[in-house]
């Protein structure tokens, strides 16, 4: 059974810091992994999608890496800003047996001005 | 096209009443998902459609829940005889086939009183 864990559960950093959010999954047979951002009371905004054959993806100040064999992905945020404050969720899509995305519980990030 | 649209955004209902939510996916997205999210948790999978076919359904979906996607376009999620434990954010997502990004709507927040 696929389980997804995100560490830390919450993080508070001063503006300008570079930071890393971690996502681990127990079954390496994944199709892809997607990172999302969620603002309080809102839906999910897609940030990055990494295919199982890829090692990393970049979008602006965001960089996501994937190490499928060790069951880990990291989301790197450069030069953090107060507007980055949100909950960050990772989700894995398994290769076989199911169509669903399985989510972690998220990392709640607060960037202090 | 402005993305995945969900209606209503908020719903307050009395215990025992039936409620129905609607999701309009991004045009041409043939894959559609329903998720439920409670406070502080990641989204939990409810059901998945490929075109009009409901191909996967979670055990979380009791017989009080039903989802449809007539003609493979919009989808509805109905909850019969609502209970307080049904209070949550209900999220809809859509994507194209293959290894593509999932896009989420803003969700419907259900409060059962």
Coordinates of C-alpha atoms in Angstrom, one line a residue:
Chain A
X1 CA 0.0 0.0 0.0
X2 CA 1.4 3.3 -1.1
X3 CA 2.0 5.8 1.8
X4 CA 3.2 9.4 1.3
X5 CA 4.9 11.3 4.1
X6 CA 5.9 15.0 4.2
X7 CA 8.5 16.4 6.6
X8 CA 8.4 18.9 8.2
X9 CA 4.7 19.3 9.0
X10 CA 5.3 23.0 9.5
X11 CA 8.1 25.4 8.8
X12 CA 8.6 29.1 9.6
X13 CA 11.5 31.0 8.0
X14 CA 12.6 34.6 7.5
X15 CA 12.1 36.1 4.1
X16 CA 15.0 35.5 1.6
X17 CA 15.9 32.0 2.9
X18 CA 16.3 29.1 0.6
X19 CA 14.4 26.1 1.8
X20 CA 13.7 22.4 1.1
X21 CA 10.5 20.5 1.6
X22 CA 10.6 16.7 1.7
X23 CA 8.2 14.1 0.4
X24 CA 8.8 10.3 0.8
X25 CA 6.8 7.4 -0.6
X26 CA 6.9 3.7 0.2
X27 CA 6.3 2.2 -3.3
X28 CA 8.8 3.3 -5.9
X29 CA 6.6 2.0 -8.8
X30 CA 5.2 5.5 -9.5
X31 CA 4.0 7.0 -12.8
X32 CA 4.7 10.5 -11.8
X33 CA 4.8 12.9 -8.8
X34 CA 3.2 16.3 -8.6
X35 CA 3.7 19.2 -6.2
X36 CA 0.8 21.5 -5.3
X37 CA 0.3 24.6 -3.3
X38 CA -2.8 25.2 -1.2
X39 CA -3.8 28.6 0.3
X40 CA -6.1 28.5 3.4
X41 CA -9.6 27.5 2.4
X42 CA -8.8 27.2 -1.3
X43 CA -8.2 24.5 -3.9
X44 CA -4.9 23.2 -5.0
X45 CA -2.6 24.9 -7.5
X46 CA -0.3 22.7 -9.5
X47 CA 3.4 23.7 -9.2
X48 CA 5.4 21.0 -10.9
X49 CA 4.9 17.6 -12.4
X50 CA 7.8 15.1 -12.5
X51 CA 7.6 12.0 -14.7
X52 CA 9.0 8.8 -13.3
X53 CA 11.8 9.0 -15.8
X54 CA 12.9 12.5 -14.9
X55 CA 15.3 13.6 -12.1
X56 CA 14.1 17.2 -11.7
X57 CA 11.8 20.0 -12.9
X58 CA 12.2 23.7 -12.5
X59 CA 9.8 26.6 -12.6
X60 CA 11.0 30.0 -11.6
X61 CA 12.2 29.9 -8.0
X62 CA 11.0 26.3 -7.6
X63 CA 13.0 23.2 -8.3
X64 CA 11.6 19.7 -7.6
X65 CA 13.8 16.6 -7.7
X66 CA 12.9 12.9 -7.8
X67 CA 14.8 9.9 -6.6
X68 CA 12.5 7.1 -7.4
X69 CA 14.7 4.3 -6.2
X70 CA 14.9 5.8 -2.7
X71 CA 11.3 6.9 -2.7
X72 CA 12.0 10.6 -2.2
X73 CA 11.2 14.0 -3.7
X74 CA 12.3 17.4 -2.6
X75 CA 10.9 20.8 -3.4
X76 CA 13.5 23.6 -3.3
X77 CA 12.2 27.2 -3.0
X78 CA 14.9 29.8 -3.6
X79 CA 14.8 33.3 -2.0
X80 CA 11.5 32.7 -0.2
X81 CA 8.9 35.5 0.0
X82 CA 6.0 36.1 2.3
X83 CA 3.7 35.3 -0.7
X84 CA 5.1 31.8 -0.7
X85 CA 3.3 31.2 2.7
X86 CA 0.9 28.3 2.0
X87 CA 0.6 24.5 2.5
X88 CA 2.7 22.5 0.0
X89 CA 1.4 19.0 -0.9
X90 CA 3.0 16.2 -2.9
X91 CA 1.0 13.5 -4.6
X92 CA 2.1 10.3 -6.3
X93 CA 0.4 8.5 -9.1
X94 CA 1.0 4.8 -9.1
X95 CA 2.0 2.9 -12.2
X96 CA -0.4 0.1 -11.9
X97 CA -3.6 -1.1 -10.2
X98 CA -5.1 2.3 -9.5
X99 CA -5.7 5.6 -11.2
X100 CA -5.7 7.8 -8.1
X101 CA -3.2 10.3 -6.7
X102 CA -2.1 9.6 -3.2
X103 CA -1.3 12.7 -1.2
X104 CA 0.9 13.5 1.8
X105 CA -0.5 15.6 4.6
X106 CA 1.5 18.6 3.5
X107 CA 4.0 21.1 4.9
X108 CA 2.6 24.3 6.2
X109 CA 5.1 27.1 5.3
X110 CA 5.2 30.6 6.8
X111 CA 7.6 33.1 5.4
X112 CA 8.1 36.0 7.8
X113 CA 8.7 39.5 6.4
Chain B
X1 CA -11.2 28.3 -20.4
X2 CA -10.5 29.4 -16.8
X3 CA -9.8 26.0 -15.3
X4 CA -11.8 23.5 -13.2
X5 CA -15.0 25.0 -11.9
X6 CA -16.9 23.8 -8.9
X7 CA -20.3 24.9 -7.7
X8 CA -21.4 25.8 -5.1
X9 CA -18.3 27.1 -3.3
X10 CA -19.9 26.8 0.1
X11 CA -22.9 24.7 1.3
X12 CA -24.4 24.6 4.8
X13 CA -27.0 21.9 5.2
X14 CA -28.9 20.3 8.1
X15 CA -28.1 16.7 9.0
X16 CA -30.2 14.3 7.1
X17 CA -30.6 16.4 4.0
X18 CA -29.3 15.5 0.5
X19 CA -26.7 17.7 -1.2
X20 CA -25.4 17.7 -4.8
X21 CA -22.2 19.3 -6.0
X22 CA -21.2 20.0 -9.6
X23 CA -17.7 20.0 -11.3
X24 CA -17.0 21.3 -14.7
X25 CA -13.6 20.1 -15.8
X26 CA -11.2 21.9 -18.2
X27 CA -12.4 21.4 -21.8
X28 CA -11.2 18.2 -23.5
X29 CA -9.9 16.7 -20.2
X30 CA -11.3 13.2 -20.2
X31 CA -10.1 12.3 -16.7
X32 CA -11.9 13.5 -13.7
X33 CA -11.4 12.9 -10.0
X34 CA -13.3 13.7 -6.8
X35 CA -11.4 14.1 -3.5
X36 CA -12.4 15.0 0.0
X37 CA -10.2 17.0 2.4
X38 CA -10.6 17.6 6.1
X39 CA -8.8 20.2 8.1
X40 CA -5.1 19.6 8.4
X41 CA -5.1 16.5 6.2
X42 CA -4.2 15.9 2.6
X43 CA -6.9 15.2 0.1
X44 CA -8.4 11.7 0.1
X45 CA -9.5 10.0 -3.1
X46 CA -13.2 9.4 -3.6
X47 CA -13.7 8.4 -7.2
X48 CA -12.3 8.6 -10.8
X49 CA -13.9 8.9 -14.2
X50 CA -12.5 8.3 -17.6
X51 CA -14.9 9.9 -20.0
X52 CA -18.3 8.8 -18.7
X53 CA -17.1 5.6 -17.1
X54 CA -16.5 5.5 -13.4
X55 CA -13.4 3.3 -13.2
X56 CA -12.4 3.5 -9.6
X57 CA -14.2 4.2 -6.3
X58 CA -12.8 4.4 -2.9
X59 CA -14.0 2.4 0.1
X60 CA -14.5 5.8 1.7
X61 CA -17.5 6.3 -0.6
X62 CA -20.3 4.8 1.4
X63 CA -23.6 3.9 -0.3
X64 CA -24.8 7.4 0.7
X65 CA -22.4 8.9 -1.9
X66 CA -22.9 8.7 -5.6
X67 CA -21.1 10.3 -8.5
X68 CA -22.0 10.6 -12.2
X69 CA -20.5 12.0 -15.3
X70 CA -23.1 11.9 -18.0
X71 CA -21.7 12.4 -21.5
X72 CA -18.2 12.6 -20.2
X73 CA -18.4 16.3 -19.5
X74 CA -19.4 17.8 -16.1
X75 CA -19.7 15.6 -13.1
X76 CA -22.0 15.6 -10.0
X77 CA -21.3 14.2 -6.5
X78 CA -24.4 13.6 -4.4
X79 CA -24.4 12.9 -0.7
X80 CA -27.7 11.5 0.7
X81 CA -28.8 11.8 4.3
X82 CA -25.8 13.9 5.3
X83 CA -24.0 13.4 8.6
X84 CA -21.8 15.7 10.6
X85 CA -18.8 13.6 9.6
X86 CA -19.4 14.6 5.9
X87 CA -18.3 18.1 6.7
X88 CA -15.2 18.7 4.6
X89 CA -13.9 20.4 1.4
X90 CA -14.8 18.4 -1.7
X91 CA -12.3 18.9 -4.5
X92 CA -12.6 18.0 -8.2
X93 CA -9.6 17.6 -10.5
X94 CA -9.3 17.0 -14.2
X95 CA -6.5 16.1 -16.7
X96 CA -5.8 14.9 -20.1
X97 CA -4.8 11.3 -20.8
X98 CA -1.3 10.0 -20.6
X99 CA 1.3 11.4 -18.1
X100 CA -0.2 14.9 -17.6
X101 CA -0.7 17.3 -14.8
X102 CA -3.9 17.2 -12.8
X103 CA -5.6 20.6 -12.2
X104 CA -7.9 21.1 -9.2
X105 CA -10.9 23.4 -8.7
X106 CA -11.4 25.7 -5.8
X107 CA -13.5 23.1 -4.0
X108 CA -16.9 23.0 -2.3
X109 CA -16.9 23.5 1.4
X110 CA -19.7 21.5 3.0
X111 CA -20.8 22.2 6.6
X112 CA -23.4 19.8 8.1
X113 CA -25.1 21.2 11.1

